[in-house]
Amino acid sequence: MKRIPLILMGCGGVGRQLLEHIVSCRSLHAKQEVSLRVVGVCDSKSLLVASDVFTRELDDNFLREVIRVKSNGSSLLTLRSFGECHVYSNPESTREITDIAGLLGKSTGLAFVDCSASSETIGVLNRVVDLGCCVVLANKKPLTSSLEEFDNLVSQPRRIRHESTVGAGLPIIASLNRIISSGDPIRRLIGSLSGTLGYVMSEVEDGKPFSQVVKAAKSLGYTEPDPRDDLSGTDVGRKALILARLLGYRIDMDNIKIESLYPENMGPNVMSVEDFLADGLPLLDKNIQERVTRASSKGNALRYVCVINDSRCEVGIQELPKDTALGRLRGSDNVLEIYSRCYNEQPMVLQGAGAGNDTTAAGVLADILDIQDLFS
Amino acid sequence: MKRIPLILMGCGGVGRQLLEHIVSCRSLHAKQEVSLRVVGVCDSKSLLVASDVFTRELDDNFLREVIRVKSNGSSLLTLRSFGECHVYSNPESTREITDIAGLLGKSTGLAFVDCSASSETIGVLNRVVDLGCCVVLANKKPLTSSLEEFDNLVSQPRRIRHESTVGAGLPIIASLNRIISSGDPIRRLIGSLSGTLGYVMSEVEDGKPFSQVVKAAKSLGYTEPDPRDDLSGTDVGRKALILARLLGYRIDMDNIKIESLYPENMGPNVMSVEDFLADGLPLLDKNIQERVTRASSKGNALRYVCVINDSRCEVGIQELPKDTALGRLRGSDNVLEIYSRCYNEQPMVLQGAGAGNDTTAAGVLADILDIQDLFS
C-alpha cells in the first residue's frame, strides 16, 4: 500500500469537496493500493495538524467535522478540542508547515494541495518545494506570479500538478504535457476557458441583449457576486498565462493583452455593482449586438477566447467560423483547440464542464493519485 | 538524470517512427532530465541487444540503421555486423528477452514497448510483467486476449500504459484513468474510434454511394489493403473491449455485439478483394442510403460507433442527433463522448486525429515518459 501524506490548504467549496471525495473514495483507492493520509488542514487563519505527522492522520470523522464547520462559515479553531490534533494560528502556522515539510518532504514525501484562491500561499509553496515536497494546485495565483517564483515552483516538474487551474477537471494540462513530452511542437492554442463568458457569448449570439444575459447569468449563479470579476477577463488571462508558460513562453500577466467587456469608467472603483447592473451594463448592449451581427453576416460567431501562438498571448472577443468546435460552442462548456505537428489541419479538441466544485475537486484528486509513484 | 532502458518490439511503421521520435527528442528529454536507453529491438524473427544491457545501449547511429533496414523491408539480421550488439533468432530470442527482463526488471527497471500488431508478443509480455518490467503498448492484441492474461498484464496498473491502443495519441486512456481514479463513476462511453469508418459515414451522409466512398477511402490509403478488415468492425471491437475492461467490465471479444458492414456471403473466404469491390460492395449501397435518409428525416446522422453502458458493449451503426459532437463529426477524426457524474448532461468530449504513425508513436513516447517515476 502506497501512502501519500498531504496537507490541504483552503477549505472553501473546492477544498471541502476534495475532502468529501477523499473520504468517499477510500475503498476505491484501497483497491488501487494507495492511501491518502490527510495530516493537516489549513485556511487563511489557522492550521490543524495530526498529533504525530509520521504515524497519525486526521481521520474521516475529523475530516467530516472540518467540512461541517467550514460549511457553516465557522473557524477551524472550533475543532481545537475535537480529536487529537495540534492547532496553530498565523504566523505560527507558517513556521509549523515549514517544519513538517522539512520532516516529511525528504523521508515519506508530502504533498501540499492548494485549493484556496489566495496569493498568500505562494511563499509557503515555494519553500516546501525546496524541501522536496510535491505540490498540487487548483489555485491559479502561485503559477501567475513572478517568473522567478514560477520557475522555482516547477523546478521539479514531476512534483507539481495543476490540472484544475485551467478548465477544472478537463484533462487540459495532462494532455498538453503529454504532447510536449512526445516532442510534438504545439503551434497554437485557442480556447474558451470561462464557462460564464462562454454562456454569455452564446446567448448574445441568439439575439438577446448583453445586459439581460449578464443579469440572467448572475441570477443563475454562473458569475462572481460582482459580474465584472468575470467580464474583466482577468481570470481567463490567468489561465492563458498558465498555458503560455507551460509552452515555454517567458511572459508575465503584463504581457497579455486582455480585453475587458466593460470600460474603465464602469469599474468597481467608479460605480457599485447595483449601479453597474442598472445603469452601466445596458449602455454596452448596442456595441455587442453590432459585433454579433457583423460576425454572423460572415458566417462567424463571437467567442471570448484566449489565443496563444507566435509568442503572443491574447484574451478577448474573436470572430470564429461557426463550423469549428469553438464556433459551435453552446452554454457553459469549456473548449480548447490544440494545433501541433500531429494535430495540424484538424486540432485536438478537449471539451466539457470547466467549472464547479465537484469537477474541480475531482481534477485535484486525479492529480494527487498521479504523483503516487514519487512516494514510497 | 533518470534513465529508462527499453526494448522495442515491432519495427513496422509505428515502431520505426517511435525510434525517429526518440532520436530527435534527445535534447528535449535531456532538459527534462530523462534519457531513453534503447537496449534492444526485435521484430517477429530476430532480436538485437546491446553488448552489455547494464552499461551499453543501441546508439542513435544504430537506431537510424534499424529504421533504414526495416524501411527497405530487410531483416534485422543484416545489422549483425553493424556496431556492437548481440543477435538472436527465434526461439532463442524469447529466452534471451526473458533473461534480460529478469536481470534489469527489478534492478534498473526495464520497459517493453510493443509497437507490433501481433498476438505473438502476449506470452512474452506476461512473463516480463511478472519479472517487474513496465509495458507500453500500441498493440491492441495483448489487452484483448483472455481475461486471465488481461488481469495479469494490468496486475501492476502503474507499470502499464497503452494510450495508443485507442485513438492513437488522443489522450483517451489517460483521461479515463484520471476520471476513474478521482472516483467519478463513468456511466456511458460512446465514440467513433475508426478514422476510416468515420470518413465513410460522413461521406455517405452527403449522399455519395457507399461503394464509391469505400473505394475512394481505399485509394486515399485510409483503409487496410482489404477494406473488409475495416468494414468488419473487428478493430473497433478490440478498442471497445479495451475501454470496457478499463471501466471494469469482465467481458471478452465474444461478449461484444459487432455489426459488420458487409454480409457473411461477401467475406474473405468467399470472394477476393477485387470481386468484393467490383461485385459485392455495390449491392450494399441501397440499404445504407435508405438508412441515411431515414436517419436524416429525424434530424439524425448515422455513425459507426462503440457504445459502452449498463454492462453492454456494442459496436455498429447508430442514429445520433446531428447537434452532438458525434453527429457533427466530419472526416477521419476520432471522437469520444464520456458521461459521468461530473460530465452528466453535457459529456466530456475528446476529438482529433486517431490514426497515423506519427500520432500513434507520439502517444507511445508520451506513455514512456509517463512511467519515468518508476525508474531510479
Tab-separated table of C-alpha atoms in Angstrom, chain A residues 2 17 21 25 28-29 32 157-158 161 163-164 167-171 174-175 177-184 325 328 330 333 341-343 346-354 358-359 361-367 369-374, chain B residues 2 17 21 25 28-29 32 157-158 161 163-164 167-171 174-175 177-184 325 328 330 333 341-343 346-354 358-359 361-367 369-374:
chain	number	residue	atom	x	y	z
A	2	LYS	CA	1.380	3.352	-1.094
A	17	GLN	CA	-15.479	18.894	-1.853
A	21	HIS	CA	-14.124	12.881	-2.404
A	25	CYS	CA	-13.046	7.074	-2.375
A	28	LEU	CA	-11.675	2.560	-4.432
A	29	HIS	CA	-8.173	3.783	-3.594
A	32	GLN	CA	-5.566	0.634	-6.247
A	157	PRO	CA	8.338	19.275	-12.908
A	158	ARG	CA	7.299	15.781	-11.838
A	161	ARG	CA	0.412	19.020	-10.810
A	163	GLU	CA	-4.879	20.303	-13.797
A	164	SER	CA	-7.670	22.182	-12.049
A	167	GLY	CA	-10.789	24.062	-17.167
A	168	ALA	CA	-11.390	22.392	-13.773
A	169	GLY	CA	-11.150	18.603	-14.201
A	170	LEU	CA	-10.891	18.698	-18.011
A	171	PRO	CA	-7.594	16.960	-18.873
A	174	ALA	CA	-2.242	16.493	-18.615
A	175	SER	CA	-2.847	16.419	-22.380
A	177	ASN	CA	2.187	17.792	-21.001
A	178	ARG	CA	1.826	14.556	-22.951
A	179	ILE	CA	2.058	16.375	-26.293
A	180	ILE	CA	5.084	18.363	-25.126
A	181	SER	CA	6.965	15.354	-23.793
A	182	SER	CA	6.369	13.457	-27.046
A	183	GLY	CA	8.244	16.191	-28.907
A	184	ASP	CA	5.176	17.287	-30.883
A	325	ALA	CA	-15.589	23.340	-32.185
A	328	ARG	CA	-20.355	25.669	-32.337
A	330	ARG	CA	-23.213	26.479	-26.661
A	333	ASP	CA	-18.749	24.220	-21.518
A	341	ARG	CA	2.512	18.815	-35.930
A	342	CYS	CA	0.282	15.798	-35.182
A	343	TYR	CA	-2.897	17.897	-34.961
A	346	GLN	CA	-7.766	19.498	-37.617
A	347	PRO	CA	-6.958	20.362	-33.982
A	348	MET	CA	-7.128	18.118	-30.953
A	349	VAL	CA	-10.269	19.303	-29.156
A	350	LEU	CA	-10.989	18.956	-25.449
A	351	GLN	CA	-14.485	19.961	-24.330
A	352	GLY	CA	-16.629	19.740	-21.225
A	353	ALA	CA	-17.682	21.377	-17.989
A	354	GLY	CA	-14.846	23.673	-16.916
A	358	ASP	CA	-17.260	18.709	-7.840
A	359	THR	CA	-15.384	18.706	-11.153
A	361	ALA	CA	-12.033	18.737	-6.807
A	362	ALA	CA	-12.129	15.610	-8.994
A	363	GLY	CA	-9.307	17.099	-11.086
A	364	VAL	CA	-7.292	17.779	-7.929
A	365	LEU	CA	-7.856	14.232	-6.686
A	366	ALA	CA	-6.743	12.726	-10.013
A	367	ASP	CA	-3.588	14.883	-9.755
A	369	LEU	CA	-3.236	9.975	-7.423
A	370	ASP	CA	-0.953	10.767	-10.350
A	371	ILE	CA	2.044	11.600	-8.143
A	372	GLN	CA	1.858	8.317	-6.232
A	373	ASP	CA	4.976	6.857	-7.862
A	374	LEU	CA	7.035	9.566	-6.145
B	2	LYS	CA	16.639	9.437	-14.975
B	17	GLN	CA	8.512	6.317	-36.187
B	21	HIS	CA	10.973	10.430	-32.287
B	25	CYS	CA	13.837	14.276	-28.838
B	28	LEU	CA	14.247	17.903	-25.218
B	29	HIS	CA	14.340	14.893	-22.897
B	32	GLN	CA	13.565	17.136	-18.646
B	157	PRO	CA	-1.575	-0.899	-13.032
B	158	ARG	CA	1.103	1.808	-12.675
B	161	ARG	CA	0.474	2.286	-20.324
B	163	GLU	CA	-2.707	5.192	-24.770
B	164	SER	CA	-2.074	4.393	-28.428
B	167	GLY	CA	-7.429	6.741	-30.755
B	168	ALA	CA	-3.641	6.820	-31.371
B	169	GLY	CA	-2.166	9.767	-29.420
B	170	LEU	CA	-5.536	11.197	-28.344
B	171	PRO	CA	-5.466	11.257	-24.521
B	174	ALA	CA	-5.070	8.874	-19.723
B	175	SER	CA	-8.296	10.861	-19.333
B	177	ASN	CA	-7.822	6.738	-15.878
B	178	ARG	CA	-7.934	10.223	-14.329
B	179	ILE	CA	-11.732	10.162	-14.137
B	180	ILE	CA	-11.729	6.670	-12.643
B	181	SER	CA	-9.098	7.448	-10.000
B	182	SER	CA	-10.985	10.581	-8.950
B	183	GLY	CA	-13.977	8.397	-8.068
B	184	ASP	CA	-16.207	9.944	-10.737
B	325	ALA	CA	-20.102	16.134	-31.131
B	328	ARG	CA	-21.319	16.795	-36.252
B	330	ARG	CA	-16.770	15.118	-40.422
B	333	ASP	CA	-11.212	12.416	-36.763
B	341	ARG	CA	-21.327	12.275	-12.543
B	342	CYS	CA	-19.160	15.332	-13.344
B	343	TYR	CA	-19.973	15.216	-17.072
B	346	GLN	CA	-23.014	17.539	-21.380
B	347	PRO	CA	-20.287	14.914	-21.899
B	348	MET	CA	-16.549	15.389	-21.789
B	349	VAL	CA	-15.534	15.270	-25.450
B	350	LEU	CA	-12.128	14.271	-26.813
B	351	GLN	CA	-11.613	14.738	-30.542
B	352	GLY	CA	-8.784	14.645	-33.047
B	353	ALA	CA	-6.758	12.514	-35.413
B	354	GLY	CA	-6.971	8.914	-34.194
B	358	ASP	CA	3.400	9.927	-36.267
B	359	THR	CA	0.486	10.432	-33.867
B	361	ALA	CA	4.221	6.876	-31.969
B	362	ALA	CA	3.857	10.239	-30.187
B	363	GLY	CA	1.284	8.642	-27.894
B	364	VAL	CA	3.667	5.759	-27.166
B	365	LEU	CA	6.502	8.176	-26.415
B	366	ALA	CA	4.327	10.201	-24.016
B	367	ASP	CA	3.467	6.928	-22.262
B	369	LEU	CA	7.907	9.440	-20.376
B	370	ASP	CA	4.947	8.994	-18.048
B	371	ILE	CA	6.416	5.937	-16.322
B	372	GLN	CA	9.705	7.663	-15.509
B	373	ASP	CA	8.966	7.953	-11.777
B	374	LEU	CA	9.111	4.158	-11.550
